[in-house]
Coordinates of C-alpha atoms and ligand atoms in Angstrom, one line a residue:
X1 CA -20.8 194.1 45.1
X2 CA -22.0 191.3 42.6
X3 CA -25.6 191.1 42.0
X4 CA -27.4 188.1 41.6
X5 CA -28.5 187.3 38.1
X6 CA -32.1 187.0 38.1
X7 CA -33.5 185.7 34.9
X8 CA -37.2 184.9 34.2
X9 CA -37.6 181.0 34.9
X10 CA -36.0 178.9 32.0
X11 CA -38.5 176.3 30.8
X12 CA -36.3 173.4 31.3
X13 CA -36.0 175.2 35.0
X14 CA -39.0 174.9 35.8
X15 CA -40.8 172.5 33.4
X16 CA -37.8 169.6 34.5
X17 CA -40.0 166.8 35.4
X18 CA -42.6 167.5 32.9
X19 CA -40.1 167.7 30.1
X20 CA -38.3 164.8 31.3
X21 CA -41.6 162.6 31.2
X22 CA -42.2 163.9 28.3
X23 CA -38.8 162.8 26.4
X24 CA -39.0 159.5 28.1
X25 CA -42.2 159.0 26.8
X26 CA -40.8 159.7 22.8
X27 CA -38.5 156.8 23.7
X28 CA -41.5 154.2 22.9
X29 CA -40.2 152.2 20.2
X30 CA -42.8 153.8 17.6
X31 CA -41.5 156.0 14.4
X32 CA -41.8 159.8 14.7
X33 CA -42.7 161.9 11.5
X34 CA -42.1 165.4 12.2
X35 CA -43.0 167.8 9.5
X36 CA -43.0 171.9 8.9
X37 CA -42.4 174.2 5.9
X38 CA -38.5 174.2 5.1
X39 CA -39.2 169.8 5.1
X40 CA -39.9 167.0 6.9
X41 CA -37.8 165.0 9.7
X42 CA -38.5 160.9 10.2
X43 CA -37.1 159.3 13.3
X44 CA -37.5 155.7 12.5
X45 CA -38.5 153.7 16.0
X46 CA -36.5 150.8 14.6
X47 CA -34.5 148.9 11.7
X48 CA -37.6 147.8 9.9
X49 CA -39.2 151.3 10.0
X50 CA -35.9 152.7 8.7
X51 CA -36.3 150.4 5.7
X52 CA -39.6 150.7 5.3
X53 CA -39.4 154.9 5.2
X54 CA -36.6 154.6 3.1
X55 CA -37.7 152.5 0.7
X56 CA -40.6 154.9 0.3
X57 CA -38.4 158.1 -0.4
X58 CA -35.5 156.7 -1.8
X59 CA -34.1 160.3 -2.6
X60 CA -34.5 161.2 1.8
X61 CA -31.2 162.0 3.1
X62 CA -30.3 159.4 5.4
X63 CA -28.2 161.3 8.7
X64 CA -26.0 159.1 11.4
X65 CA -24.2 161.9 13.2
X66 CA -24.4 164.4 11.1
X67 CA -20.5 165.2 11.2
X68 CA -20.5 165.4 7.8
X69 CA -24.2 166.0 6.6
X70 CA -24.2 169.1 9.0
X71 CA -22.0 171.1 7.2
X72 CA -24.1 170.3 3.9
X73 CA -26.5 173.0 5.4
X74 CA -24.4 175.3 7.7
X75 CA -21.9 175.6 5.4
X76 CA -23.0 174.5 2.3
X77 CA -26.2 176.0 2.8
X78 CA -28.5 173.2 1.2
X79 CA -32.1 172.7 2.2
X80 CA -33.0 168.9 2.9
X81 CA -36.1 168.7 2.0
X82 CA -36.7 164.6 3.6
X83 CA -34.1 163.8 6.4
X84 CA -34.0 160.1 7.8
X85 CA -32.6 159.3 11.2
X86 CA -30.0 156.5 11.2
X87 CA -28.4 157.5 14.8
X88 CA -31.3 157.1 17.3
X89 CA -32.4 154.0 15.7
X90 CA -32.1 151.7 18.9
X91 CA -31.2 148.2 17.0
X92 CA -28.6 149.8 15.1
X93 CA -26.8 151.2 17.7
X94 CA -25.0 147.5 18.6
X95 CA -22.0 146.8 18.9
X96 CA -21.5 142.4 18.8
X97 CA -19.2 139.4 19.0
X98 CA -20.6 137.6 16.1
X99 CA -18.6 134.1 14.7
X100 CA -18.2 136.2 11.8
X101 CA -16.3 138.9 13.8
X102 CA -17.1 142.2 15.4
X103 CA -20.1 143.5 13.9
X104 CA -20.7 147.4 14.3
X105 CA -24.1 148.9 14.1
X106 CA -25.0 151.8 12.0
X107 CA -25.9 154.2 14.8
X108 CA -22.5 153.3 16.7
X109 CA -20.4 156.4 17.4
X110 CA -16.5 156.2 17.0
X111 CA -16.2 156.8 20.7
X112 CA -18.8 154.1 21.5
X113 CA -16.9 151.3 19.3
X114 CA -13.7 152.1 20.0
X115 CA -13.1 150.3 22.8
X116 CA -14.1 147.1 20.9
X117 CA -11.8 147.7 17.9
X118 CA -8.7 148.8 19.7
X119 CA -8.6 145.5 21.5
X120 CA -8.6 143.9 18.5
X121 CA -6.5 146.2 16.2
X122 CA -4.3 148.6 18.6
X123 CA -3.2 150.2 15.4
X124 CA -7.2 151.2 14.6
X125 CA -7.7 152.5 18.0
X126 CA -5.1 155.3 17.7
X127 CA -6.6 156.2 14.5
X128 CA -10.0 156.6 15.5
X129 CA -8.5 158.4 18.6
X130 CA -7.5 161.2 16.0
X131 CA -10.1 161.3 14.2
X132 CA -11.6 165.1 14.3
X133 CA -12.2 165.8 18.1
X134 CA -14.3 164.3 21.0
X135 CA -17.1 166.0 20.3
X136 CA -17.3 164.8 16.3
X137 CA -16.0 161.3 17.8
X138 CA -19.3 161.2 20.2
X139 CA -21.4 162.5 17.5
X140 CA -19.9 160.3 14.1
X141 CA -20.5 157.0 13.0
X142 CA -18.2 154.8 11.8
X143 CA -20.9 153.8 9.2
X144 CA -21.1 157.3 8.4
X145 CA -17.3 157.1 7.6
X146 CA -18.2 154.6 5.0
X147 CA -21.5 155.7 3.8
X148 CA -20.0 159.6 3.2
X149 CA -17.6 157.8 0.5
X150 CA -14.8 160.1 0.9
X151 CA -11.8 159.0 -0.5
X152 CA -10.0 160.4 2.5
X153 CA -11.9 159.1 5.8
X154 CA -10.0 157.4 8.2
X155 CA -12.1 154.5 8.6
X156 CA -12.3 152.9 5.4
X157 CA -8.3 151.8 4.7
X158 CA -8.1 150.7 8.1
X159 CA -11.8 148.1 7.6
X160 CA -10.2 147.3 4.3
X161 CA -7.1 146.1 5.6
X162 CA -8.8 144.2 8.2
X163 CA -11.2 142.5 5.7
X164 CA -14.2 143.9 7.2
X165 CA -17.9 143.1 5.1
X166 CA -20.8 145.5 5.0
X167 CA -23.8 144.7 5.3
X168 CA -26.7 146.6 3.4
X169 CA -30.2 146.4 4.1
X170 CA -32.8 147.4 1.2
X171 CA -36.7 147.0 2.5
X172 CA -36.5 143.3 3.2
X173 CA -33.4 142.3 1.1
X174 CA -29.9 141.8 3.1
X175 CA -26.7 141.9 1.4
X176 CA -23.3 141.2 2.2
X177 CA -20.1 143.1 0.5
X178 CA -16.4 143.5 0.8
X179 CA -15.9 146.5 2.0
X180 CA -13.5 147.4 -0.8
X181 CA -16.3 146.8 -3.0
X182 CA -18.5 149.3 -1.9
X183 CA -16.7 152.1 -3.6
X184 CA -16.7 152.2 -7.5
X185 CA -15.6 155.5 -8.0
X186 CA -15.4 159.4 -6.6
X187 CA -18.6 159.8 -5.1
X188 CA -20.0 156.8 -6.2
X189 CA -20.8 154.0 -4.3
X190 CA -22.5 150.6 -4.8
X191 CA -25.4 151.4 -3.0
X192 CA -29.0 150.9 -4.8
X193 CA -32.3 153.1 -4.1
X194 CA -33.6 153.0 -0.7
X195 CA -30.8 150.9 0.6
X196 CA -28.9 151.9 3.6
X197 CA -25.7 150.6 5.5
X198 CA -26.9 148.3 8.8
X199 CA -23.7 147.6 10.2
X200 CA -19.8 146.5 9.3
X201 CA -18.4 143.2 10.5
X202 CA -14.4 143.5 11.3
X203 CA -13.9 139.4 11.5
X204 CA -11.2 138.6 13.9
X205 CA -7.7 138.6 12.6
X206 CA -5.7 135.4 11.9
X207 CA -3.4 134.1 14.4
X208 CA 0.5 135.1 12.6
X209 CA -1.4 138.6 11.6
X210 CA 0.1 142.0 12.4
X211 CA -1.6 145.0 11.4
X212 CA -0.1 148.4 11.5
X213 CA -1.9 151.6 10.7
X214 CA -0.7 154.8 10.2
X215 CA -2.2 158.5 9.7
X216 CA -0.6 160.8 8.2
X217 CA -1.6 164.9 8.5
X218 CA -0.9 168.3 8.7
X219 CA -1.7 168.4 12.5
X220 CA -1.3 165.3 14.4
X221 CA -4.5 166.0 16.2
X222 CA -7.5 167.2 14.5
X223 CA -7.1 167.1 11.1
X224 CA -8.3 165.3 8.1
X225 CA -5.3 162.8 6.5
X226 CA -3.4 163.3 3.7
X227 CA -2.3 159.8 3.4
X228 CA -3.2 156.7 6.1
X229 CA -1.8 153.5 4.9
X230 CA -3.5 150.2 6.6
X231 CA -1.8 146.5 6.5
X232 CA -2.4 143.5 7.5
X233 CA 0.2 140.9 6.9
X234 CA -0.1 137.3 8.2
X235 CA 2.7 134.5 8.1
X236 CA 3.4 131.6 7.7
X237 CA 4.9 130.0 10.7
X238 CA 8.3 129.3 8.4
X239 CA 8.0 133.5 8.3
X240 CA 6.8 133.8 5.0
X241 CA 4.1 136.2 4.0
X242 CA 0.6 134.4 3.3
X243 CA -1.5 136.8 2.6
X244 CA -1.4 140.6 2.7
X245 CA -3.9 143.3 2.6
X246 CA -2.9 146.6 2.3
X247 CA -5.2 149.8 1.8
X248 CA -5.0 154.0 1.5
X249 CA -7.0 156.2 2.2
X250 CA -5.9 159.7 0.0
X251 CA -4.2 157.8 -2.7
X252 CA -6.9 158.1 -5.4
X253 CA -10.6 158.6 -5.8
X254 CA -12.0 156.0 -3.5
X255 CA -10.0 154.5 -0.7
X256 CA -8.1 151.5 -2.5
X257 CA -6.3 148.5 -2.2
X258 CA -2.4 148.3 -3.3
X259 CA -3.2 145.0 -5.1
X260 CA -0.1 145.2 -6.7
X261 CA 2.1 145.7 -3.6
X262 CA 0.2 142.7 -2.0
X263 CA 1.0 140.2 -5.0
X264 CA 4.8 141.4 -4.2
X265 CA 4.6 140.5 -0.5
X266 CA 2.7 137.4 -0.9
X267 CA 4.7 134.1 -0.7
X268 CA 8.1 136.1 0.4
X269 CA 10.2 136.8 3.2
X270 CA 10.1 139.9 5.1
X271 CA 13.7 141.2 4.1
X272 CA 14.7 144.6 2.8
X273 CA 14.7 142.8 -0.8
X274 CA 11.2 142.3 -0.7
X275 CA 10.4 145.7 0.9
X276 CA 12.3 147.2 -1.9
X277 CA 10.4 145.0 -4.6
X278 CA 6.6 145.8 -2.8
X279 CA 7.6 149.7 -3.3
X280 CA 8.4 149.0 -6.5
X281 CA 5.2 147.4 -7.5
X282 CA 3.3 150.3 -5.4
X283 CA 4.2 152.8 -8.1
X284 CA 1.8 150.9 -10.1
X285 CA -1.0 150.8 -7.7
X286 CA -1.7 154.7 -7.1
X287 CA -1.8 157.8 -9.3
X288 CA -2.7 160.6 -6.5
X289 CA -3.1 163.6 -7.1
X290 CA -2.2 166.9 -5.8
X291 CA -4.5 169.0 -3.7
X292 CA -4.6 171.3 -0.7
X293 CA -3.3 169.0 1.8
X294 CA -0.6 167.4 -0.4
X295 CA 0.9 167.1 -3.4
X296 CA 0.9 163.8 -5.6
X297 CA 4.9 163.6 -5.5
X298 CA 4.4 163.5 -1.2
X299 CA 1.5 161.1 -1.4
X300 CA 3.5 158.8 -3.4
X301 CA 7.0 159.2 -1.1
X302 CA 4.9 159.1 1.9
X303 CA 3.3 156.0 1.3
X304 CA 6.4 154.4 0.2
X305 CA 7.9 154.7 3.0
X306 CA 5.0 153.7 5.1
X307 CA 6.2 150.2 4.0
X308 CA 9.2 150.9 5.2
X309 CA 7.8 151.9 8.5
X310 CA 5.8 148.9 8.4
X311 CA 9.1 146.8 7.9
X312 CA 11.2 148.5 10.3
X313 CA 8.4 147.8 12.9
X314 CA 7.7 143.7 11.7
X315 CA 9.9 142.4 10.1
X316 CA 12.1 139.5 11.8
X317 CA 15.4 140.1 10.4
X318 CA 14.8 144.0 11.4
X319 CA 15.9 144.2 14.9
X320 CA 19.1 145.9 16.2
X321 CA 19.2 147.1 12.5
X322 CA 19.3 150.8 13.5
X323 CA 21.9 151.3 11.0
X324 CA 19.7 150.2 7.9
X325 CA 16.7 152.0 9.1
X326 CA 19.0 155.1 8.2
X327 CA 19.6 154.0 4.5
X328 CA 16.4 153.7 4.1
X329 CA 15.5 157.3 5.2
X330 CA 18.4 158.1 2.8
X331 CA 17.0 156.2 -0.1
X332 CA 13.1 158.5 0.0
X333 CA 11.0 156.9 -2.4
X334 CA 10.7 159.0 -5.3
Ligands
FAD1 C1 -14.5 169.0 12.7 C2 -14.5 167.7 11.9 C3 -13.4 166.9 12.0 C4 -13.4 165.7 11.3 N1 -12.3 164.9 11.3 C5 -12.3 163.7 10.7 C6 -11.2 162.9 10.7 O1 -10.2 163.2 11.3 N2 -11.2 161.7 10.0 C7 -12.4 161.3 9.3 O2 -12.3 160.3 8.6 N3 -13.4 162.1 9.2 C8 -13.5 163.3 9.9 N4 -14.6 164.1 9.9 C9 -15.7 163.6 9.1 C10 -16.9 162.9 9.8 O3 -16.8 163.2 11.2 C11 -16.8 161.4 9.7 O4 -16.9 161.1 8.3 C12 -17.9 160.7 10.4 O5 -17.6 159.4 10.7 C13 -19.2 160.7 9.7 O6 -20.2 160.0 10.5 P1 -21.6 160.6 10.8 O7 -22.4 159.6 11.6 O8 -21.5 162.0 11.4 O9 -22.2 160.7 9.3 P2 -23.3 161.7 8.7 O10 -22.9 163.1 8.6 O11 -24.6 161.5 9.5 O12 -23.5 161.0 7.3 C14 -22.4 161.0 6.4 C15 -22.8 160.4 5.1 O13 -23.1 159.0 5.2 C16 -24.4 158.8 4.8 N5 -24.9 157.8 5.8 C17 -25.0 157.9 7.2 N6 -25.4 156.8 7.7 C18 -25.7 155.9 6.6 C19 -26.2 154.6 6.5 N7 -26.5 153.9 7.6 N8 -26.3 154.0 5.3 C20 -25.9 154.7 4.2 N9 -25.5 156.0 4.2 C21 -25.4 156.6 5.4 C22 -25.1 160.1 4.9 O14 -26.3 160.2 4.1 C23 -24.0 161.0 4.4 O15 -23.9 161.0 3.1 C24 -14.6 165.3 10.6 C25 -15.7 166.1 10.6 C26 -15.7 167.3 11.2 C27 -16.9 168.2 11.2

């Protein structure tokens, strides 16, 4: 016969309504400075305290999530001696319609704006539904996916492609950048003492745009990417390529922009001859290199023929073309 469990009453068992009035009660808008002997924890009530704590201890770690800071310390074992709340800062966890476009607060979780960018870029949506799992999507910020700098994050070639601005916050001073701009090199970002990411504007594509991307891992589900290619092409209503903006993520030391595969899109038609030409140019864009989850040679073949998947899915004079699609898979790009 089983025999009931008895365990001496758990605090939260019979503390509920206490505890709960107490938590509600933290919830007053005011900054909360918690401090002991491995360091000191700031929860910032709101934007301006953020700024203000910042700009006092410049060298504070700021955490979002903590997707990625959290394994500085469990398995990295690093002490952080000044931590900084981003993620329960109420006024950055927005999400807007803005009339510069979509505008994404830092303390936004992936789960939390996807919704909003999937219904504007499909393609972004299914990457953000593989990024990690559910649990580091409810936890990580798609701030935190720029401000960790990685040159492999998912979110970063996608915003590039799409044009997306940053906008950076320093005490009282607001700044606007490119996204694109933001990083300068491996581990280096263009980010000054004691200023922080606020939020990331995605403005709203231009009518003739299609914008495609595509992850590319080890495992389709939970894995970091070896490669994601991003693009966003719009036409000209005679079918030629305006503009195109293409970025990787995995293709060098920051995610980057294939400037010199856009130049060989721009003005053209969408024909294998220009596909072949833009594949061409992209050997001059990216040296990658070779690491655990790839080697250069498959970076640089994979990303090849991401244009070609990107063709084969928009280009006019592509459908009922089956038969090319195969010479292309024939012709890899080495
Ligand atoms: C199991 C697992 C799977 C993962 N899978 C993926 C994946 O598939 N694709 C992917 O791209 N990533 C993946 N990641 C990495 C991580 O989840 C993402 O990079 C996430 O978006 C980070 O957001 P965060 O809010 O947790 O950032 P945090 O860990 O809080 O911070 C990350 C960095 O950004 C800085 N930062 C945070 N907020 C700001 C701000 N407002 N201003 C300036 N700097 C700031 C922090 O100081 C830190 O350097 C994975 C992580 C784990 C643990």
């Amino acid at each position: 016969m089983k025999q009931a469990l008895s365990l001496p009453g758990d605090v939260l068992d019979t503390q509920t309504e206490a505890i709960k009035t107490r938590l509600k009660a933290l919830a007053d808008g005011q900054t909360v400075e918690i401090s002991g002997q491995e360091g000191r924890l700031t929860l910032p009530g709101n934007a301006d305290a953020l700024a203000t704590a910042y700009q006092a201890d410049p060298q504070a770690t700021l955490v979002a999530g903590a997707t990625d800071v959290g394994l500085w310390v469990t398995k990295g074992l690093r002490t952080l001696p000044h931590v900084i709340s981003v993620g329960l800062v109420p006024d950055l966890r927005t999400i807007e319609y803005t009339p510069d476009g979509l505008r994404i607060g830092a303390a936004v979780t992936y789960t939390q704006a996807k919704e909003a960018i999937a219904a504007m870029l499909p393609d972004a949506g299914e990457v953000i539904r593989r990024i990690g799992s559910t649990q580091v999507r409810n936890a990580g910020t798609v701030c935190g996916n720029i401000g960790n700098g990685s040159p492999i994050g998912d979110g970063p070639p996608v915003l590039i492609a799409a044009g997306a601005v940053l906008k950076l916050r320093c005490g009282e001073a607001h700044r606007s950048l490119p996204l694109e701009e933001y990083f300068l090199a491996y581990g280096k970002q263009d980010r000054k003492p004691g200023e922080f990411i606020e939020a990331v504007v995605i403005p709203q594509p231009q009518p003739g745009t299609v914008f495609r991307a595509y992850k590319i891992s080890k495992r389709f589900d939970q894995d970091i990417s070896a490669v994601l290619g991003a693009f966003a092409l719009t036409f000209e209503t005679d079918g030629r390529i305006a503009s195109a903006r293409i970025a990787f993520g995995g293709m060098a030391a920051t995610p980057k922009r294939a400037a010199a595969t856009e130049a060989a899109l721009q003005g053209q038609f969408w024909t294998e001859a220009t596909l072949r030409a833009a594949q061409d140019a992209m050997k001059a864009d990216f040296e990658p290199i070779s690491d655990m989850r790839s080697s250069a040679w498959y970076r640089q073949t994979v990303a090849g023929n991401l244009l070609t998947r990107l063709f084969a899915e928009t280009a006019p004079d592509y459908a009922g073309a089956e038969t090319r699609l195969a010479g292309w898979k024939e012709q890899a790009y080495v």
